[in-house]
C-alpha cells in the first residue's frame, strides 16, 4: 500500500470514529463520561484536519467523505441498546481498532518526518483514549455518584 493510500485510510478511520462517538455520546447517560467522550471525538476531528493538511502538502486531495462500512457498524448496533456502559463497551472495541491501525502506521516508509510526527501524535491520542475507556469500565464509572458541587461547572 502506498503511503498516500495509508494516510487516506487513516482519515477514513478517524471519520468513522467521529461518527461512532456521535452515537456513543447520544447513548451515554452520565455527564462526566459524555464530556470525556466529546473531548476524544474532538481529538479525532483534529486527526482528520492534520492528516488532510499533510496530504495536501504532499500534493494529494484528501477524501473526507464518510463512507461508513465495516468496522464500526457492529459497534453502532451495540450502542443502539443505549446506556453509558454499552456506549463505553462499543467505544472500547473501536478504540482497540484505531489504536492497532495507528500502531501499524508507525511503520510507514517513504514519508516525510512531519507525516511520521503526526502519526505518532495521533497514536498517542489513541492509546490515551483506550486507557481511559478501559479505566472507566474497570471502575464502573457509571455507578459512581456525581452530585453537583457548588462552584463547579
Ligand atoms: Fe480514539
Short mmCIF file of N, CA and C and ligand atoms in Angstrom, two decimals:
data_model
loop_
_atom_site.label_atom_id
_atom_site.label_comp_id
_atom_site.label_asym_id
_atom_site.label_seq_id
_atom_site.Cartn_x
_atom_site.Cartn_y
_atom_site.Cartn_z
N UNK A 1 0.85 -1.20 0.00
CA UNK A 1 0.00 0.00 0.00
C UNK A 1 0.88 1.25 0.00
N UNK A 2 0.52 2.22 -0.84
CA UNK A 2 1.31 3.46 -0.88
C UNK A 2 1.08 4.27 0.41
N UNK A 3 2.07 5.08 0.78
CA UNK A 3 1.90 5.92 1.98
C UNK A 3 0.67 6.82 1.88
N UNK A 4 0.42 7.35 0.66
CA UNK A 4 -0.74 8.23 0.46
C UNK A 4 -2.03 7.47 0.79
N UNK A 5 -2.10 6.27 0.27
CA UNK A 5 -3.27 5.42 0.48
C UNK A 5 -3.45 5.13 1.99
N UNK A 6 -2.34 4.89 2.65
CA UNK A 6 -2.39 4.61 4.09
C UNK A 6 -2.89 5.82 4.87
N UNK A 7 -2.42 7.01 4.49
CA UNK A 7 -2.87 8.23 5.18
C UNK A 7 -4.35 8.46 4.92
N UNK A 8 -4.78 8.19 3.69
CA UNK A 8 -6.19 8.34 3.35
C UNK A 8 -7.05 7.35 4.17
N UNK A 9 -6.54 6.15 4.33
CA UNK A 9 -7.25 5.15 5.15
C UNK A 9 -7.37 5.61 6.60
N UNK A 10 -6.32 6.26 7.11
CA UNK A 10 -6.37 6.77 8.48
C UNK A 10 -7.43 7.86 8.61
N UNK A 11 -7.54 8.69 7.57
CA UNK A 11 -8.58 9.74 7.60
C UNK A 11 -9.97 9.09 7.68
N UNK A 12 -10.19 8.06 6.88
CA UNK A 12 -11.48 7.37 6.92
C UNK A 12 -11.73 6.72 8.28
N UNK A 13 -10.67 6.18 8.83
CA UNK A 13 -10.76 5.56 10.16
C UNK A 13 -11.19 6.60 11.20
N UNK A 14 -10.54 7.77 11.15
CA UNK A 14 -10.89 8.83 12.10
C UNK A 14 -12.30 9.36 11.85
N UNK A 15 -12.70 9.43 10.58
CA UNK A 15 -14.08 9.86 10.26
C UNK A 15 -15.09 8.88 10.86
N UNK A 16 -14.80 7.60 10.72
CA UNK A 16 -15.67 6.58 11.31
C UNK A 16 -15.73 6.73 12.83
N UNK A 17 -14.58 7.00 13.42
CA UNK A 17 -14.52 7.15 14.87
C UNK A 17 -15.37 8.35 15.32
N UNK A 18 -15.33 9.44 14.56
CA UNK A 18 -16.15 10.63 14.89
C UNK A 18 -17.63 10.25 14.89
N UNK A 19 -18.04 9.49 13.88
CA UNK A 19 -19.44 9.06 13.79
C UNK A 19 -19.81 8.13 14.94
N UNK A 20 -18.91 7.21 15.25
CA UNK A 20 -19.16 6.27 16.35
C UNK A 20 -19.30 7.04 17.67
N UNK A 21 -18.43 8.04 17.86
CA UNK A 21 -18.52 8.86 19.09
C UNK A 21 -19.85 9.61 19.14
N UNK A 22 -20.33 10.07 18.00
CA UNK A 22 -21.62 10.76 17.96
C UNK A 22 -22.70 9.86 18.57
N UNK A 23 -22.70 8.60 18.15
CA UNK A 23 -23.67 7.62 18.67
C UNK A 23 -23.45 7.37 20.16
N UNK A 24 -22.20 7.21 20.52
CA UNK A 24 -21.87 6.90 21.92
C UNK A 24 -22.26 8.05 22.85
N UNK A 25 -22.02 9.28 22.40
CA UNK A 25 -22.34 10.46 23.21
C UNK A 25 -23.86 10.54 23.42
N UNK A 26 -24.62 10.24 22.37
CA UNK A 26 -26.08 10.22 22.48
C UNK A 26 -26.54 9.16 23.47
N UNK A 27 -25.89 8.01 23.42
CA UNK A 27 -26.31 6.87 24.25
C UNK A 27 -25.92 7.05 25.72
N UNK A 28 -24.88 7.85 25.94
CA UNK A 28 -24.30 7.99 27.27
C UNK A 28 -25.23 8.77 28.20
N UNK A 29 -25.38 8.27 29.43
CA UNK A 29 -26.32 8.90 30.37
C UNK A 29 -25.63 9.66 31.50
N UNK A 30 -24.31 9.69 31.47
CA UNK A 30 -23.57 10.37 32.54
C UNK A 30 -22.78 11.54 31.98
N UNK A 31 -23.02 12.71 32.57
CA UNK A 31 -22.47 13.94 32.01
C UNK A 31 -20.94 13.93 31.99
N UNK A 32 -20.34 13.38 33.05
CA UNK A 32 -18.88 13.37 33.14
C UNK A 32 -18.27 12.51 32.02
N UNK A 33 -18.90 11.38 31.77
CA UNK A 33 -18.43 10.48 30.70
C UNK A 33 -18.65 11.14 29.34
N UNK A 34 -19.82 11.73 29.18
CA UNK A 34 -20.15 12.43 27.94
C UNK A 34 -19.09 13.47 27.61
N UNK A 35 -18.70 14.26 28.61
CA UNK A 35 -17.70 15.31 28.42
C UNK A 35 -16.39 14.72 27.92
N UNK A 36 -16.01 13.60 28.54
CA UNK A 36 -14.77 12.93 28.14
C UNK A 36 -14.87 12.41 26.70
N UNK A 37 -16.00 11.81 26.37
CA UNK A 37 -16.19 11.28 25.01
C UNK A 37 -16.16 12.41 23.98
N UNK A 38 -16.74 13.56 24.35
CA UNK A 38 -16.71 14.71 23.43
C UNK A 38 -15.27 15.16 23.17
N UNK A 39 -14.46 15.12 24.21
CA UNK A 39 -13.08 15.56 24.03
C UNK A 39 -12.32 14.55 23.14
N UNK A 40 -12.61 13.25 23.29
CA UNK A 40 -11.98 12.25 22.42
C UNK A 40 -12.44 12.44 20.97
N UNK A 41 -13.72 12.73 20.82
CA UNK A 41 -14.25 12.98 19.46
C UNK A 41 -13.52 14.17 18.83
N UNK A 42 -13.27 15.20 19.65
CA UNK A 42 -12.53 16.37 19.18
C UNK A 42 -11.12 16.01 18.72
N UNK A 43 -10.48 15.07 19.43
CA UNK A 43 -9.15 14.61 19.01
C UNK A 43 -9.22 13.98 17.62
N UNK A 44 -10.26 13.18 17.39
CA UNK A 44 -10.39 12.53 16.07
C UNK A 44 -10.65 13.56 14.97
N UNK A 45 -11.38 14.63 15.33
CA UNK A 45 -11.61 15.70 14.36
C UNK A 45 -10.29 16.38 14.01
N UNK A 46 -9.47 16.56 15.01
CA UNK A 46 -8.15 17.16 14.78
C UNK A 46 -7.28 16.24 13.91
N UNK A 47 -7.39 14.93 14.15
CA UNK A 47 -6.63 13.98 13.32
C UNK A 47 -6.99 14.15 11.84
N UNK A 48 -8.29 14.27 11.58
CA UNK A 48 -8.75 14.41 10.19
C UNK A 48 -8.17 15.69 9.58
N UNK A 49 -8.23 16.78 10.36
CA UNK A 49 -7.69 18.06 9.86
C UNK A 49 -6.19 17.98 9.60
N UNK A 50 -5.46 17.43 10.57
CA UNK A 50 -3.99 17.38 10.43
C UNK A 50 -3.57 16.46 9.29
N UNK A 51 -4.21 15.31 9.18
CA UNK A 51 -3.86 14.37 8.11
C UNK A 51 -4.24 14.93 6.74
N UNK A 52 -5.37 15.63 6.68
CA UNK A 52 -5.81 16.23 5.42
C UNK A 52 -4.83 17.30 4.96
N UNK A 53 -4.41 18.12 5.91
CA UNK A 53 -3.45 19.17 5.60
C UNK A 53 -2.13 18.56 5.12
N UNK A 54 -1.72 17.50 5.76
CA UNK A 54 -0.48 16.83 5.38
C UNK A 54 -0.58 16.25 3.97
N UNK A 55 -1.72 15.64 3.67
CA UNK A 55 -1.92 15.08 2.33
C UNK A 55 -1.84 16.18 1.27
N UNK A 56 -2.44 17.34 1.57
CA UNK A 56 -2.40 18.45 0.62
C UNK A 56 -0.97 18.90 0.38
N UNK A 57 -0.17 18.92 1.49
CA UNK A 57 1.24 19.29 1.35
C UNK A 57 1.97 18.30 0.45
N UNK A 58 1.53 17.05 0.47
CA UNK A 58 2.15 16.02 -0.36
C UNK A 58 1.56 16.01 -1.77
N UNK A 59 0.71 17.01 -2.04
CA UNK A 59 0.17 17.16 -3.39
C UNK A 59 -1.06 16.31 -3.68
N UNK A 60 -1.70 15.83 -2.60
CA UNK A 60 -2.88 14.97 -2.79
C UNK A 60 -4.12 15.67 -2.26
N UNK A 61 -5.25 15.37 -2.87
CA UNK A 61 -6.51 15.90 -2.39
C UNK A 61 -7.13 14.91 -1.41
N UNK A 62 -7.25 15.29 -0.12
CA UNK A 62 -7.82 14.34 0.84
C UNK A 62 -9.30 14.07 0.58
N UNK A 63 -9.68 12.85 0.78
CA UNK A 63 -11.07 12.44 0.61
C UNK A 63 -11.68 12.29 2.00
N UNK A 64 -12.52 13.28 2.36
CA UNK A 64 -13.08 13.27 3.71
C UNK A 64 -14.56 12.89 3.72
N UNK A 65 -14.96 12.16 2.68
CA UNK A 65 -16.34 11.65 2.70
C UNK A 65 -16.45 10.61 3.80
N UNK A 66 -17.63 10.51 4.35
CA UNK A 66 -17.84 9.41 5.29
C UNK A 66 -18.47 8.26 4.52
N UNK A 67 -17.72 7.22 4.35
CA UNK A 67 -18.36 6.02 3.80
C UNK A 67 -18.26 4.95 4.87
N UNK A 68 -19.33 4.85 5.55
CA UNK A 68 -19.32 4.02 6.74
C UNK A 68 -19.67 2.59 6.39
N UNK A 69 -18.65 1.77 6.38
CA UNK A 69 -18.92 0.36 6.14
C UNK A 69 -17.88 -0.45 6.91
N UNK A 70 -18.32 -1.59 7.37
CA UNK A 70 -17.35 -2.46 8.01
C UNK A 70 -17.18 -2.23 9.49
N UNK A 71 -15.98 -1.83 9.84
CA UNK A 71 -15.50 -1.91 11.22
C UNK A 71 -16.43 -1.41 12.33
N UNK A 72 -17.06 -0.26 12.10
CA UNK A 72 -17.77 0.34 13.22
C UNK A 72 -19.25 -0.03 13.31
N UNK A 73 -19.73 -0.73 12.30
CA UNK A 73 -21.17 -0.97 12.25
C UNK A 73 -21.64 -1.83 13.42
N UNK A 74 -20.84 -2.82 13.75
CA UNK A 74 -21.19 -3.68 14.88
C UNK A 74 -21.27 -2.86 16.17
N UNK A 75 -20.33 -1.95 16.30
CA UNK A 75 -20.31 -1.09 17.48
C UNK A 75 -21.56 -0.23 17.53
N UNK A 76 -21.99 0.27 16.39
CA UNK A 76 -23.22 1.08 16.36
C UNK A 76 -24.39 0.28 16.90
N UNK A 77 -24.46 -0.97 16.50
CA UNK A 77 -25.55 -1.82 16.96
C UNK A 77 -25.53 -1.94 18.47
N UNK A 78 -24.34 -2.12 19.00
CA UNK A 78 -24.20 -2.24 20.46
C UNK A 78 -24.64 -0.96 21.14
N UNK A 79 -24.22 0.17 20.57
CA UNK A 79 -24.56 1.45 21.16
C UNK A 79 -26.07 1.69 21.11
N UNK A 80 -26.71 1.15 20.07
CA UNK A 80 -28.14 1.35 19.91
C UNK A 80 -28.93 0.84 21.11
N UNK A 81 -28.34 -0.07 21.88
CA UNK A 81 -29.04 -0.58 23.05
C UNK A 81 -29.05 0.44 24.20
N UNK A 82 -28.34 1.52 24.01
CA UNK A 82 -28.23 2.70 24.90
C UNK A 82 -27.74 2.45 26.33
N UNK A 83 -27.29 3.51 26.94
CA UNK A 83 -26.73 3.45 28.28
C UNK A 83 -25.23 3.69 28.26
N UNK A 84 -24.74 4.20 29.39
CA UNK A 84 -23.33 4.57 29.47
C UNK A 84 -22.41 3.36 29.30
N UNK A 85 -22.77 2.23 29.95
CA UNK A 85 -21.89 1.06 29.89
C UNK A 85 -21.79 0.54 28.45
N UNK A 86 -22.89 0.42 27.76
CA UNK A 86 -22.83 -0.11 26.40
C UNK A 86 -22.10 0.86 25.47
N UNK A 87 -22.26 2.16 25.73
CA UNK A 87 -21.52 3.14 24.92
C UNK A 87 -20.02 2.96 25.11
N UNK A 88 -19.61 2.79 26.37
CA UNK A 88 -18.18 2.62 26.65
C UNK A 88 -17.65 1.31 26.07
N UNK A 89 -18.46 0.25 26.16
CA UNK A 89 -18.01 -1.04 25.63
C UNK A 89 -17.85 -0.97 24.11
N UNK A 90 -18.77 -0.31 23.46
CA UNK A 90 -18.67 -0.15 22.00
C UNK A 90 -17.43 0.65 21.64
N UNK A 91 -17.18 1.74 22.38
CA UNK A 91 -16.04 2.58 22.05
C UNK A 91 -14.72 1.91 22.43
N UNK A 92 -14.76 0.99 23.41
CA UNK A 92 -13.53 0.24 23.71
C UNK A 92 -13.12 -0.57 22.48
N UNK A 93 -14.10 -1.24 21.87
CA UNK A 93 -13.83 -2.02 20.66
C UNK A 93 -13.30 -1.14 19.54
N UNK A 94 -13.93 0.01 19.37
CA UNK A 94 -13.50 0.93 18.30
C UNK A 94 -12.09 1.47 18.56
N UNK A 95 -11.82 1.80 19.81
CA UNK A 95 -10.51 2.36 20.12
C UNK A 95 -9.41 1.31 20.04
N UNK A 96 -9.76 0.04 20.31
CA UNK A 96 -8.77 -1.03 20.12
C UNK A 96 -8.37 -1.09 18.64
N UNK A 97 -9.37 -0.92 17.79
CA UNK A 97 -9.12 -0.94 16.35
C UNK A 97 -8.29 0.26 15.90
N UNK A 98 -8.69 1.45 16.32
CA UNK A 98 -7.96 2.65 15.87
C UNK A 98 -6.53 2.64 16.41
N UNK A 99 -6.35 2.17 17.65
CA UNK A 99 -5.01 2.09 18.23
C UNK A 99 -4.14 1.13 17.41
N UNK A 100 -4.70 -0.02 17.06
CA UNK A 100 -3.94 -1.01 16.29
C UNK A 100 -3.59 -0.48 14.89
N UNK A 101 -4.55 0.24 14.29
CA UNK A 101 -4.29 0.76 12.93
C UNK A 101 -3.23 1.86 12.96
N UNK A 102 -3.26 2.70 13.99
CA UNK A 102 -2.24 3.74 14.09
C UNK A 102 -0.87 3.14 14.43
N UNK A 103 -0.88 2.08 15.23
CA UNK A 103 0.39 1.42 15.57
C UNK A 103 1.03 0.88 14.29
N UNK A 104 0.20 0.27 13.44
CA UNK A 104 0.71 -0.27 12.18
C UNK A 104 1.25 0.85 11.29
N UNK A 105 0.60 2.03 11.37
CA UNK A 105 1.00 3.15 10.53
C UNK A 105 2.34 3.76 10.97
N UNK A 106 2.79 3.44 12.19
CA UNK A 106 4.09 3.94 12.65
C UNK A 106 5.21 3.42 11.76
N UNK A 107 4.96 2.29 11.09
CA UNK A 107 5.97 1.66 10.23
C UNK A 107 5.96 2.21 8.80
N UNK A 108 5.14 3.21 8.54
CA UNK A 108 5.07 3.77 7.18
C UNK A 108 6.45 4.16 6.66
N UNK A 109 6.75 3.69 5.46
CA UNK A 109 8.05 4.01 4.84
C UNK A 109 7.87 5.14 3.82
N UNK A 110 8.98 5.78 3.50
CA UNK A 110 8.98 6.80 2.45
C UNK A 110 7.98 7.93 2.69
N UNK A 111 7.86 8.35 3.94
CA UNK A 111 7.04 9.53 4.21
C UNK A 111 7.90 10.56 4.94
N UNK A 112 7.58 11.85 4.78
CA UNK A 112 8.38 12.88 5.47
C UNK A 112 8.27 12.76 6.98
N UNK A 113 9.25 13.33 7.67
CA UNK A 113 9.25 13.30 9.14
C UNK A 113 8.01 13.96 9.71
N UNK A 114 7.51 15.00 9.03
CA UNK A 114 6.32 15.68 9.53
C UNK A 114 5.13 14.71 9.57
N UNK A 115 5.03 13.87 8.54
CA UNK A 115 3.94 12.88 8.49
C UNK A 115 4.10 11.89 9.63
N UNK A 116 5.32 11.42 9.82
CA UNK A 116 5.58 10.47 10.91
C UNK A 116 5.22 11.08 12.26
N UNK A 117 5.55 12.38 12.40
CA UNK A 117 5.24 13.08 13.64
C UNK A 117 3.75 13.12 13.93
N UNK A 118 2.96 13.36 12.88
CA UNK A 118 1.51 13.41 13.04
C UNK A 118 0.98 12.03 13.43
N UNK A 119 1.47 11.01 12.76
CA UNK A 119 1.02 9.64 13.06
C UNK A 119 1.36 9.26 14.51
N UNK A 120 2.56 9.63 14.93
CA UNK A 120 2.98 9.32 16.31
C UNK A 120 2.10 10.04 17.32
N UNK A 121 1.80 11.30 17.04
CA UNK A 121 0.98 12.10 17.94
C UNK A 121 -0.44 11.52 18.02
N UNK A 122 -0.99 11.16 16.88
CA UNK A 122 -2.34 10.58 16.84
C UNK A 122 -2.37 9.23 17.56
N UNK A 123 -1.32 8.46 17.36
CA UNK A 123 -1.23 7.16 18.04
C UNK A 123 -1.23 7.35 19.56
N UNK A 124 -0.53 8.37 20.03
CA UNK A 124 -0.51 8.66 21.47
C UNK A 124 -1.93 9.01 21.95
N UNK A 125 -2.68 9.77 21.15
CA UNK A 125 -4.07 10.08 21.49
C UNK A 125 -4.88 8.80 21.60
N UNK A 126 -4.69 7.90 20.65
CA UNK A 126 -5.46 6.65 20.63
C UNK A 126 -5.18 5.81 21.88
N UNK A 127 -3.92 5.74 22.25
CA UNK A 127 -3.56 4.99 23.46
C UNK A 127 -4.23 5.59 24.69
N UNK A 128 -4.24 6.93 24.73
CA UNK A 128 -4.86 7.65 25.86
C UNK A 128 -6.37 7.40 25.90
N UNK A 129 -7.02 7.45 24.73
CA UNK A 129 -8.47 7.19 24.67
C UNK A 129 -8.77 5.79 25.19
N UNK A 130 -8.01 4.82 24.69
CA UNK A 130 -8.27 3.42 25.05
C UNK A 130 -8.04 3.19 26.54
N UNK A 131 -6.96 3.77 27.08
CA UNK A 131 -6.66 3.61 28.51
C UNK A 131 -7.79 4.18 29.37
N UNK A 132 -8.28 5.35 28.99
CA UNK A 132 -9.33 5.98 29.80
C UNK A 132 -10.61 5.14 29.78
N UNK A 133 -10.97 4.67 28.60
CA UNK A 133 -12.20 3.87 28.47
C UNK A 133 -12.08 2.57 29.26
N UNK A 134 -10.91 1.94 29.19
CA UNK A 134 -10.69 0.71 29.97
C UNK A 134 -10.82 1.00 31.47
N UNK A 135 -10.22 2.11 31.91
CA UNK A 135 -10.29 2.50 33.31
C UNK A 135 -11.75 2.73 33.72
N UNK A 136 -12.49 3.44 32.87
CA UNK A 136 -13.89 3.76 33.18
C UNK A 136 -14.72 2.48 33.31
N UNK A 137 -14.43 1.50 32.45
CA UNK A 137 -15.16 0.23 32.52
C UNK A 137 -14.74 -0.57 33.76
N UNK A 138 -13.43 -0.60 34.04
CA UNK A 138 -12.92 -1.32 35.22
C UNK A 138 -13.54 -0.76 36.50
N UNK A 139 -13.61 0.57 36.56
CA UNK A 139 -14.10 1.22 37.78
C UNK A 139 -15.62 1.38 37.78
N UNK A 140 -16.26 0.86 36.74
CA UNK A 140 -17.72 1.00 36.59
C UNK A 140 -18.14 2.43 36.93
N UNK A 141 -17.56 3.33 36.19
CA UNK A 141 -17.66 4.77 36.47
C UNK A 141 -19.13 5.24 36.53
N UNK A 142 -20.01 4.53 35.79
CA UNK A 142 -21.42 4.93 35.75
C UNK A 142 -22.14 4.66 37.06
N UNK A 143 -21.51 3.87 37.95
CA UNK A 143 -22.14 3.59 39.25
C UNK A 143 -21.77 4.62 40.31
N UNK A 144 -20.75 5.43 39.98
CA UNK A 144 -20.28 6.41 40.96
C UNK A 144 -21.26 7.58 41.02
N UNK A 145 -21.48 8.02 42.22
CA UNK A 145 -22.33 9.19 42.41
C UNK A 145 -21.60 10.43 41.92
N UNK A 146 -22.32 11.29 41.23
CA UNK A 146 -21.71 12.54 40.78
C UNK A 146 -22.59 13.71 41.18
N UNK A 147 -22.67 13.99 42.51
CA UNK A 147 -23.52 15.10 42.91
C UNK A 147 -22.96 16.43 42.41
N UNK A 148 -23.86 17.33 42.08
CA UNK A 148 -23.43 18.65 41.63
C UNK A 148 -22.79 19.39 42.79
N UNK A 149 -21.63 19.95 42.56
CA UNK A 149 -20.91 20.68 43.60
C UNK A 149 -21.06 22.18 43.35
N UNK A 150 -21.33 22.93 44.40
CA UNK A 150 -21.42 24.37 44.19
C UNK A 150 -20.10 24.91 43.65
N UNK A 151 -20.20 25.81 42.72
CA UNK A 151 -19.00 26.45 42.20
C UNK A 151 -18.30 25.66 41.11
N UNK A 152 -18.82 24.47 40.81
CA UNK A 152 -18.20 23.69 39.72
C UNK A 152 -19.14 23.63 38.54
N UNK A 153 -18.58 23.64 37.37
CA UNK A 153 -19.46 23.61 36.17
C UNK A 153 -20.23 22.29 36.05
FE1 LIG B 1 -9.59 7.45 19.72
#
